[in-house]
Coordinates of C-alpha atoms in Angstrom, one line a residue:
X173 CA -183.7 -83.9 -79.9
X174 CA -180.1 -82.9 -80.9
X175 CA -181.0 -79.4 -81.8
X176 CA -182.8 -78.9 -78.3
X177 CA -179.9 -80.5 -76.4
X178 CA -177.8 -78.1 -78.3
X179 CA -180.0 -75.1 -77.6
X180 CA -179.9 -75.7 -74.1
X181 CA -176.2 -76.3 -73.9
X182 CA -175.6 -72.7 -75.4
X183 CA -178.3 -71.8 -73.1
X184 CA -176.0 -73.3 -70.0
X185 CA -173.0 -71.6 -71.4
X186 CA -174.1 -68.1 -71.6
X187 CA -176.0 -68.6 -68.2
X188 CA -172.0 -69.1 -67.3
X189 CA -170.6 -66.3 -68.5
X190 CA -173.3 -64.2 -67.2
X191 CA -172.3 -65.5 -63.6
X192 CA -169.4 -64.6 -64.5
X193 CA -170.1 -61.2 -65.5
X194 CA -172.1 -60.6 -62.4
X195 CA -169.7 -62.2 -60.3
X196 CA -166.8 -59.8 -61.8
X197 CA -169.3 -56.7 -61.4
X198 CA -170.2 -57.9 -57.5
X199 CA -166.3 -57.7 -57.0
X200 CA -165.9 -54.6 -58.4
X201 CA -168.9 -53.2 -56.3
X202 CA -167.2 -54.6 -53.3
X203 CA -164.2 -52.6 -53.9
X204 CA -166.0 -49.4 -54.9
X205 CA -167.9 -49.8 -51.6
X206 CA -164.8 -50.2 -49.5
X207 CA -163.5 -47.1 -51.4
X208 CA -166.1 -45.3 -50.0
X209 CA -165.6 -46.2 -46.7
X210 CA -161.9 -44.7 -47.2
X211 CA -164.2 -41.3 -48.6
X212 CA -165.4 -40.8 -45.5
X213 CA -162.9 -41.9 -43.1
X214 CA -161.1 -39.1 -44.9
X215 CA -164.0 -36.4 -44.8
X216 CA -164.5 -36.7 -40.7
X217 CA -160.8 -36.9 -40.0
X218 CA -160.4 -33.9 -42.2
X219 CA -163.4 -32.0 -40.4
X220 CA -162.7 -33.4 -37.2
X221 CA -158.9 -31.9 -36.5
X222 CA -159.9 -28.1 -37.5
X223 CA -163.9 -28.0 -35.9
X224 CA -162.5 -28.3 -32.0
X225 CA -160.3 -25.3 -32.4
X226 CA -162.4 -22.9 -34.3
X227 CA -164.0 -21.7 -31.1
X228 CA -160.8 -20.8 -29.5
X229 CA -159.6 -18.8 -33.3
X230 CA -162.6 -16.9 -33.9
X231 CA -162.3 -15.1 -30.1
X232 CA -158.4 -15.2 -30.6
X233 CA -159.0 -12.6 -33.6
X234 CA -161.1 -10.6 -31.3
X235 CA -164.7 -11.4 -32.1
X236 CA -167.4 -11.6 -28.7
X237 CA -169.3 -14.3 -27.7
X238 CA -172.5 -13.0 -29.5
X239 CA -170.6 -12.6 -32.5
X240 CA -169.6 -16.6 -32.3
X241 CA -172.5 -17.7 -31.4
X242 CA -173.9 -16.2 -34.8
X243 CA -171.4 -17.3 -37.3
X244 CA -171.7 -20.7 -35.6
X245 CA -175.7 -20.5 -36.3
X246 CA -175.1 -19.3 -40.0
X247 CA -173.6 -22.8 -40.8
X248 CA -176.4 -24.7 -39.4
X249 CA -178.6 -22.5 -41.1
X250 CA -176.9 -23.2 -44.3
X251 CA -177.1 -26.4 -43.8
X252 CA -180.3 -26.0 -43.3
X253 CA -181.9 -24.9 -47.1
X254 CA -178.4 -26.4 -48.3
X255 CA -178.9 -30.2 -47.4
X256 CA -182.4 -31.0 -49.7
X257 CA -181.2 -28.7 -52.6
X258 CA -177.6 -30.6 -53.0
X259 CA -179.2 -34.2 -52.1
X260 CA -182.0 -33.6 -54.7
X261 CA -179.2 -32.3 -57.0
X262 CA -177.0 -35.4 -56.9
X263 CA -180.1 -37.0 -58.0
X264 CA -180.9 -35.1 -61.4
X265 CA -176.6 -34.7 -62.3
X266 CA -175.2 -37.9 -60.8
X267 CA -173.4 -38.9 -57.8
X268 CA -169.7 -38.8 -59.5
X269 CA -170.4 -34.4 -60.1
X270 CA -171.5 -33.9 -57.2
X271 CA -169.6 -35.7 -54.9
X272 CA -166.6 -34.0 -56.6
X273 CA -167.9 -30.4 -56.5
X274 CA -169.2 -30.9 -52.9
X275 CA -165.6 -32.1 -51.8
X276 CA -163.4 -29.3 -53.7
X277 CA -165.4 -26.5 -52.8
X278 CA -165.7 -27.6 -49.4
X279 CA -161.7 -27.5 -49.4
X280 CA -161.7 -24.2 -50.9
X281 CA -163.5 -23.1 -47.6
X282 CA -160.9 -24.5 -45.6
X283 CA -158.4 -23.4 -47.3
X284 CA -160.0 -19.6 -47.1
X285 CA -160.0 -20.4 -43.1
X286 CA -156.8 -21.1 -43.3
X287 CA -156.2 -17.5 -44.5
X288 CA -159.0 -16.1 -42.0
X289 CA -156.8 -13.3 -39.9
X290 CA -160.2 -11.3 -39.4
X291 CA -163.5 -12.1 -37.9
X292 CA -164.9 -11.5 -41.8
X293 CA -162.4 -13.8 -43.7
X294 CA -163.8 -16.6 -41.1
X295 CA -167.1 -15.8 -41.6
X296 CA -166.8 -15.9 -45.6
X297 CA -164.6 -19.2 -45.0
X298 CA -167.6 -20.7 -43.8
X299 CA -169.9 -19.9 -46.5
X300 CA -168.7 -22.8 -48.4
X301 CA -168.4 -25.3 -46.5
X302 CA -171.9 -24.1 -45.1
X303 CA -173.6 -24.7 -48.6
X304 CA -171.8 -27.6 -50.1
X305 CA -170.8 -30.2 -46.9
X306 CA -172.5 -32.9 -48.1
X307 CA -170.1 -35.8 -48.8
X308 CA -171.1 -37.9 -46.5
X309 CA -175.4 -37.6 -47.4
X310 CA -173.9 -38.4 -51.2
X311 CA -171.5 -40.9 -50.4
X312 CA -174.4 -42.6 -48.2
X313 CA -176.7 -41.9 -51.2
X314 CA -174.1 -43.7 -53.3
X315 CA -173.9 -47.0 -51.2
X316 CA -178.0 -46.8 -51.6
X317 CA -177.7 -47.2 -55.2
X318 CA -175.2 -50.0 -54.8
X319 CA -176.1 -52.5 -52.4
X320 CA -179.5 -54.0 -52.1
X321 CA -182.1 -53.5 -49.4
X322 CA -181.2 -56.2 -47.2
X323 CA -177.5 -55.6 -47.3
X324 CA -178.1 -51.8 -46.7
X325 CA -178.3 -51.6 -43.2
X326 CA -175.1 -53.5 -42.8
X327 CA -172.9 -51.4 -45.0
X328 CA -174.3 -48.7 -43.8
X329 CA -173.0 -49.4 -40.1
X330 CA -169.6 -49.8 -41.7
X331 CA -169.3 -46.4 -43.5
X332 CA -170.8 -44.8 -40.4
X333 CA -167.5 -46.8 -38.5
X334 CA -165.5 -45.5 -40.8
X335 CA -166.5 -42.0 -40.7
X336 CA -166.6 -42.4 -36.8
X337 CA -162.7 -44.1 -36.6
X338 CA -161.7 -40.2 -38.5
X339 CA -163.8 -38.5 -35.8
X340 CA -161.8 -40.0 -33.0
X341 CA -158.1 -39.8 -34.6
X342 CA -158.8 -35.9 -36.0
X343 CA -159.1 -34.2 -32.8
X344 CA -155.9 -36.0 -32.0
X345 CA -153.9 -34.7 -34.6
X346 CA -155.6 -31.2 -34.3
X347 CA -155.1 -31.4 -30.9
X348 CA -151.3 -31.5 -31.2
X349 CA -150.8 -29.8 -33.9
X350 CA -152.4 -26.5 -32.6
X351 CA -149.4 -26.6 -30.0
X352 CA -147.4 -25.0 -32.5
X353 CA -147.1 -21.3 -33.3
X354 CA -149.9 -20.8 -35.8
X355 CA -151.2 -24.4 -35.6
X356 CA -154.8 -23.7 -36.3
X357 CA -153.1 -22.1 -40.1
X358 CA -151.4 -25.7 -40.6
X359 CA -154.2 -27.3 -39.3
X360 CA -156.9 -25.7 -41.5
X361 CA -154.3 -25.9 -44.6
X362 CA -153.9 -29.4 -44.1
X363 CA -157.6 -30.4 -43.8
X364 CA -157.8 -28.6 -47.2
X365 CA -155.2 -30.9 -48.3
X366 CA -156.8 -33.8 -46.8
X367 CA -160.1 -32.9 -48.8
X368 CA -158.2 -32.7 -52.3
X369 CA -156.6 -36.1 -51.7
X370 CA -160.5 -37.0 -51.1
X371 CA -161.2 -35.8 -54.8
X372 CA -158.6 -37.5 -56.0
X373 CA -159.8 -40.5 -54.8
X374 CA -163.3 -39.8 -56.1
X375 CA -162.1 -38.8 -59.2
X376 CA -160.1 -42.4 -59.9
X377 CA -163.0 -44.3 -58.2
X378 CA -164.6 -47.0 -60.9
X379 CA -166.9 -45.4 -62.0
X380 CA -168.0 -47.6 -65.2
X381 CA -168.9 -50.1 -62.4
X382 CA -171.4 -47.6 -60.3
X383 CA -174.2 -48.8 -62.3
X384 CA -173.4 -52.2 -63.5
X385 CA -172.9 -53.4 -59.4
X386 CA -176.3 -52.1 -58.7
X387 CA -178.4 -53.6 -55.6
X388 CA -178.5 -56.9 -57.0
X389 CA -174.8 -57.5 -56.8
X390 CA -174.9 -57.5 -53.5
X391 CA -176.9 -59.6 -52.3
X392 CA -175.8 -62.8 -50.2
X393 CA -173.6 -65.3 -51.9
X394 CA -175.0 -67.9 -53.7
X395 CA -178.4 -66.3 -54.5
X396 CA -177.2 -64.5 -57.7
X397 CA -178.6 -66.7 -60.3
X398 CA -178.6 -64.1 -63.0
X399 CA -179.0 -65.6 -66.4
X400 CA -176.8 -63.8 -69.8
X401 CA -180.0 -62.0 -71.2
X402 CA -180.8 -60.2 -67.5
X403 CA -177.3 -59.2 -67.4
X404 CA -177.5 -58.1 -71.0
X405 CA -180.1 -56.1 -70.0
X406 CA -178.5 -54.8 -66.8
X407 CA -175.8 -53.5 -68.7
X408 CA -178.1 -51.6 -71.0
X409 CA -180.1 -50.1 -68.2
X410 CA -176.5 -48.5 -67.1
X411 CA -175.4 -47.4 -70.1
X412 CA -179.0 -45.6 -70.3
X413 CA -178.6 -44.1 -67.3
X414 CA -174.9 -43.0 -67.5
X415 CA -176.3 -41.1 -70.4
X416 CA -179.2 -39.7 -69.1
X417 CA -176.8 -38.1 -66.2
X418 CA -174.3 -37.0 -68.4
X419 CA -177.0 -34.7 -70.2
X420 CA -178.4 -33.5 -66.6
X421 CA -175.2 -31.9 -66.0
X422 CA -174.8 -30.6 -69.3
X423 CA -178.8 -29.1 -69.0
X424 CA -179.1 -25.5 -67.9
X425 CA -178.7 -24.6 -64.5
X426 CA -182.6 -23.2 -64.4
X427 CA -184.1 -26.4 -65.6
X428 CA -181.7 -28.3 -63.2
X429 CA -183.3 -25.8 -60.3
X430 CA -186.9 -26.7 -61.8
X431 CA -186.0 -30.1 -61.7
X432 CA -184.7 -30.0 -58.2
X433 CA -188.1 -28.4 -57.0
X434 CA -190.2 -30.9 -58.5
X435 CA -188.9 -33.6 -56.7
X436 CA -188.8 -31.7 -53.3
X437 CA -192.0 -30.7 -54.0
X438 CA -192.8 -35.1 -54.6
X439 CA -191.2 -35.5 -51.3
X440 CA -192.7 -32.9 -49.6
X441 CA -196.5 -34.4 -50.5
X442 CA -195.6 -37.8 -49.5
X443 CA -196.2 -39.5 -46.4
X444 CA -193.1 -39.9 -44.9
X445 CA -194.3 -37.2 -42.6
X446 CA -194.5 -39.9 -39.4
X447 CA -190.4 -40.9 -40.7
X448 CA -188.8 -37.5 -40.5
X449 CA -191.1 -36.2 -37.6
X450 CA -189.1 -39.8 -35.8
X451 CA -185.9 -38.5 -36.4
X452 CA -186.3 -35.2 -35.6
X453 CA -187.5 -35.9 -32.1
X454 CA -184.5 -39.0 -31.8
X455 CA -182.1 -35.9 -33.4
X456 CA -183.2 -33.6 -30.9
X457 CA -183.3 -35.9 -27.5
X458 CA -179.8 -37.1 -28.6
X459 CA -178.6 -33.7 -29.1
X460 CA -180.4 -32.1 -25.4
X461 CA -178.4 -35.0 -23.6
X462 CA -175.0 -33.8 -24.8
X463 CA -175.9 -30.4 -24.8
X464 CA -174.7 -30.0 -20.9
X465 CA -172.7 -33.3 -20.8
X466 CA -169.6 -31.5 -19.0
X467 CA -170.9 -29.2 -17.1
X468 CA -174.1 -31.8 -15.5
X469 CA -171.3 -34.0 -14.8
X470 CA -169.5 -31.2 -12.7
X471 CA -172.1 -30.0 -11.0
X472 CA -173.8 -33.4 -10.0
X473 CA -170.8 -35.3 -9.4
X474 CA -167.6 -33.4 -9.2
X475 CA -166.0 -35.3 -11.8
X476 CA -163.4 -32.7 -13.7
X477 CA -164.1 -32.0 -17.5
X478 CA -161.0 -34.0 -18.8
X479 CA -162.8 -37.1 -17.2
X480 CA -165.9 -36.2 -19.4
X481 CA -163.8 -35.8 -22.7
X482 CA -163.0 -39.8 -21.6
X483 CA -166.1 -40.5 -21.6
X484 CA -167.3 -39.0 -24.8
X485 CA -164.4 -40.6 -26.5
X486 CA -165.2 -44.1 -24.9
X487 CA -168.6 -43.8 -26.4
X488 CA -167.5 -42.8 -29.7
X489 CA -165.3 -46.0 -29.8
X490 CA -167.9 -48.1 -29.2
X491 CA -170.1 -46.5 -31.5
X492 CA -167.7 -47.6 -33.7
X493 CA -167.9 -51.0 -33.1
X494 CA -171.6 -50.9 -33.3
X495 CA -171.0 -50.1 -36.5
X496 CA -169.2 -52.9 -37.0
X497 CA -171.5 -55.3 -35.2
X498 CA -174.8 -53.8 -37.3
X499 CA -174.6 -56.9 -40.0
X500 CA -175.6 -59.1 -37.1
X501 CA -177.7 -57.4 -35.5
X502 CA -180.3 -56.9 -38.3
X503 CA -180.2 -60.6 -39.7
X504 CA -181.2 -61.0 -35.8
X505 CA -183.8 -59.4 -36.6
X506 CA -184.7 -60.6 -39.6
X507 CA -183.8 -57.6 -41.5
X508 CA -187.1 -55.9 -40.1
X509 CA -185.9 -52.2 -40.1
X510 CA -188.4 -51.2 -38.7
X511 CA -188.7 -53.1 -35.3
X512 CA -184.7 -52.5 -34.7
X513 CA -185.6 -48.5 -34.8
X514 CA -188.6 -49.1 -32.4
X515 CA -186.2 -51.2 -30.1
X516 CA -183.2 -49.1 -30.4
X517 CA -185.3 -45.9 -29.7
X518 CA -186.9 -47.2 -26.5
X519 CA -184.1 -48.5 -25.6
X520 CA -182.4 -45.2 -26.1
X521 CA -185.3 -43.6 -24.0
X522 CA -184.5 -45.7 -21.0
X523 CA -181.1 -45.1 -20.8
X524 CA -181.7 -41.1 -21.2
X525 CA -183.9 -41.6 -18.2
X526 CA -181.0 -44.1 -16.2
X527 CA -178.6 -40.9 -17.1
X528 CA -181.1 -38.5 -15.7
X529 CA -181.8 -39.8 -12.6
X530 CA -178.2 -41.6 -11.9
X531 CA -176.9 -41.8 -7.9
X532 CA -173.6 -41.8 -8.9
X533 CA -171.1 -41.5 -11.6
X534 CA -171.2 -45.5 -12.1
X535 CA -174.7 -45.5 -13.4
X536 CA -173.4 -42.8 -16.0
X537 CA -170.6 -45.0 -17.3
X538 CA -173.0 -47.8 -17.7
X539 CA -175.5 -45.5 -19.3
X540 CA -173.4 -44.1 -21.7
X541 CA -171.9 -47.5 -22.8
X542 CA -175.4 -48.6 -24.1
X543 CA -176.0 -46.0 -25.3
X544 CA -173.5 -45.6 -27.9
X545 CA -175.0 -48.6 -29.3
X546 CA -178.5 -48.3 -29.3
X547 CA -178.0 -44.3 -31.0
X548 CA -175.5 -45.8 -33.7
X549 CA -178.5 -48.5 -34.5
X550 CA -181.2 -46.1 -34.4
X551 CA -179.2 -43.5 -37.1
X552 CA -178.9 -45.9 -39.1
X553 CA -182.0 -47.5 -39.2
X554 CA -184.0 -44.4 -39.5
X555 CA -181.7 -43.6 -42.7
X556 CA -182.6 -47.1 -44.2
X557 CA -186.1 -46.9 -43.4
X558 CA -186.1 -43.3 -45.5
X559 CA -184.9 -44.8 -48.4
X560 CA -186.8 -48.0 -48.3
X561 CA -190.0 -46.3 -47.7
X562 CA -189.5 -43.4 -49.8
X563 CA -187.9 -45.2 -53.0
X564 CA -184.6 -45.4 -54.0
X565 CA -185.1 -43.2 -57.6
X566 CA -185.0 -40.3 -55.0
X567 CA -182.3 -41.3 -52.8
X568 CA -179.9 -38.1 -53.0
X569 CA -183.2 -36.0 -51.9
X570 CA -184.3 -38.0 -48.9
X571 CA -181.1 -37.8 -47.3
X572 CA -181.1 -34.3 -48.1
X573 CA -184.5 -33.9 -46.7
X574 CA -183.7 -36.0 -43.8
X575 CA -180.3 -34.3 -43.1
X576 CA -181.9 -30.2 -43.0
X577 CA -184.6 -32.1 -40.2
X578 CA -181.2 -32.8 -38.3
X579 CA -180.1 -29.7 -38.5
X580 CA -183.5 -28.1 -37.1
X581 CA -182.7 -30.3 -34.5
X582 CA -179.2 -28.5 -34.5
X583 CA -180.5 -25.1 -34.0
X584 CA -183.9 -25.7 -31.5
X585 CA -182.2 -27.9 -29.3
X586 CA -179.0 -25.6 -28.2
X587 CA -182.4 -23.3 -27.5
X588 CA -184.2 -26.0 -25.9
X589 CA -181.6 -27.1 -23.4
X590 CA -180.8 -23.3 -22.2
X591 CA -184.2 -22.7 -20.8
X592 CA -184.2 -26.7 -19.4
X593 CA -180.9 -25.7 -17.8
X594 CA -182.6 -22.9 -15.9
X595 CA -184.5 -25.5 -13.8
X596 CA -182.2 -28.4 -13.0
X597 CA -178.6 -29.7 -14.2
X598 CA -181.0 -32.7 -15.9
X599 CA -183.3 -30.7 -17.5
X600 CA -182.0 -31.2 -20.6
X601 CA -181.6 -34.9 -20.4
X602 CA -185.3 -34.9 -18.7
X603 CA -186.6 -33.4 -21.6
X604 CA -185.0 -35.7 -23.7
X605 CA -187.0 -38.5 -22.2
X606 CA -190.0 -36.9 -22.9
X607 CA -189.6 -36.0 -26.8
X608 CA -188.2 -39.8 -27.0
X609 CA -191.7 -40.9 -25.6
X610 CA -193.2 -39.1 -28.5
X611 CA -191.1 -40.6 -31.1
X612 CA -192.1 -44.3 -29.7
X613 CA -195.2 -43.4 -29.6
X614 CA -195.5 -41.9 -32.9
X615 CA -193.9 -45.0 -34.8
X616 CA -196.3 -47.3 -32.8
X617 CA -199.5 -45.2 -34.3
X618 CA -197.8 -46.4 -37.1
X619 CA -196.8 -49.8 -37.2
X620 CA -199.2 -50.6 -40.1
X621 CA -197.0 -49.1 -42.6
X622 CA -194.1 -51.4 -41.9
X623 CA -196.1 -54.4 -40.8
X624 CA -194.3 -56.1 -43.8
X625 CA -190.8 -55.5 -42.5
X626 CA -190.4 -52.0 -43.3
X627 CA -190.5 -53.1 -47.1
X628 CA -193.9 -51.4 -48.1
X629 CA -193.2 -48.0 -50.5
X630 CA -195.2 -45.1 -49.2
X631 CA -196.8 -43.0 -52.2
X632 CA -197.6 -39.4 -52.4
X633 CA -200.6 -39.0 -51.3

């Protein structure tokens, strides 16, 4: 008996120090987490000071509206074949590379704007930033591989506060700082500083503790009950995997682009078809109602465009706080991803349609405030579905993937809401009711995928 008694005594005490382990790597995933937040409250208040103001500096330097309008469609189509390639490749070479090379070489386009006194030099500035502006698809990518399913949602509402908190304060600061005699120059020299200061955060993020926090780490308190031999074995998985990226960036570029094919390729033969075919309908009925936002609002009610700028900021604040308020929400719901999309989109779809057929400027207001909450949900929802259904091994490429469907949205939709705007003021937002139909009914043809709360993985096919 004493032998046994002393067994399971030693057995007791290293259960206790692997709590304690975990408990010390769950607090260091905590802080990397909130780091990340910081990451991209950086990268949108960066972005956010210099993007209002390009308009008004390309046409300063003499270029026409055509030639705008086509600089401004070669990002999105960079975006475009960019987003899949760099998410797939933050898969293969790790997060930590490519989150740093997106982030410097992104500030080495602003800094070449910041240069741009021809209509070429800003074209060529854009290049960059065009191919590698993917922080915050790697940074989400990066919070997938950290937190666990359940907790996912909820931290993804907070980074997508974060980010939205920069969006709000960066026009600000752009705003007044363009007052001055070659503003836009500071401006765009200063977001390239803000985007170095980004990498240098990156850079002294802890990084020994990416792997070790892993999903499990986060989960609510009290149900970590690891015991010293899982966490033994935890540790060993991470050191194998540290490894195993540290020689993907080493390998040669071609076998890294063969790499990066194969797994679009994995992607492409899935069945997420019915996921991405969601959010580019949601993308593109979100993006037709604020196509003409200013100008419906003049024609149908007389308000003045400064009352409309109100507006949109009023709705980005409390997108921000529905960001905030996403933990709740989903344990609501019982962490069932799934029916908080279906919700969020119909609900989305009937305040589109209270927008397009509002009496007066009241109904708009009341519109718009719902509706900053039920399009935060829904974005991030659809990104957590993605990843849940489509496996987390992958996570870098499905937000890539998911990200160039957004930015199909980005190029039909300006197309989309011209012709609408040929009939009526609320074409646009009409239209928008009618692609949102689709998407609703699209998810409802295929509720038996996610009957088990949007847990099931979807293999190719």
């Amino acid at each position: 008996r004493r032998p046994s008694a002393a067994a399971r005594m030693d057995e007791e005490e290293d259960e206790d120090s692997g709590g304690r382990r975990v408990a010390g790597s769950s607090a260091a995933s905590a802080r990397f987490v909130r780091c990340l937040y910081a990451v991209g409250f950086l990268d949108l208040f960066g972005v956010s000071m210099v993007v209002p103001l390009m308009n008004l500096h390309i046409k300063s330097l003499g270029a026409s509206h055509t030639v705008a309008g086509i600089i401004g469609s070669l990002y999105g189509v960079m975006q475009l074949f960019s987003s899949t390639f760099v998410g797939c490749w933050s898969d293969i070479v790790g997060r930590r590379y490519s989150l740093l090379a997106c982030i410097l070489l992104s500030a080495l386009g602003y800094f070449l704007l910041g240069m741009s006194t021809t209509v070429f030099l800003f074209a060529i500035s854009r290049v960059p930033v065009g191919i590698f502006k993917h922080t915050l698809s790697i940074s989400k990518a990066l919070l997938s591989d950290l937190v666990s399913e359940r907790d996912r949602p909820l931290v993804m509402g907070r980074f997508n506060a974060a980010s939205s908190v920069g969006f709000i304060l960066g026009p600000v600061v752009g705003g007044y700082l363009a007052e001055f005699e070659g503003g836009f120059y500071q401006t765009s020299f200063i977001c390239a500083s803000i985007f170095l200061l980004n990498g240098g955060l990156v850079w002294m993020l802890p990084w020994s503790e990416e792997n070790t926090g892993n999903r499990d780490h986060y989960q609510d308190k009290g149900t970590n009950s690891f015991s010293a031999k899982s966490s033994h074995d935890l540790h060993l998985k991470s050191a194998t995997s540290r490894a195993v990226t540290n020689s993907s960036f080493f390998q040669s570029p071609w076998i890294q682009v063969a790499t990066v094919l194969k797994k679009i390729k994995g992607i492409a033969c899935s069945n997420l078809w019915d996921i991405f075919l969601v959010r580019f309908l949601m993308s593109v009925a979100i993006l037709l109602y604020y196509s003409n936002f200013t100008l419906a609002l003049e024609e149908r009610f007389g308000v003045k465009p400064l009352f409309a700028g109100y507006l949109l900021s009023y709705s980005s604040a409390l997108g921000v706080l529905a960001g905030c308020l996403l933990g709740p929400i989903t344990r609501l719901y019982g962490h069932n991803t799934y029916r908080l999309l279906l919700h969020s989109s119909t609900f989305t779809c009937v305040l589109i349609l209270l927008y397009t057929s509002a009496l007066s400027i009241w109904m708009v207001i009341l519109s718009s405030t719902f509706l900053a909450f039920s399009t935060t949900i829904g974005r991030t929802c659809i990104i957590d579905l993605e990843l849940t259904a489509g496996g987390n091994e992958a996570s870098g490429t499905l937000l890539g993937v998911g990200q160039s469907v957004t930015s199909v949205g980005r190029i039909i939709a300006p197309l989309l809401s011209g012709i609408a705007q040929e009939f009526s003021p609320c074409g646009p937002p009409g239209l928008a009711v009618g692609l949102a139909l689709v998407a609703i009914v699209v998810m409802n043809a295929n509720k038996q995928k996610y009957c088990s709360h949007g847990s099931v993985k979807l293999k190719s096919q």
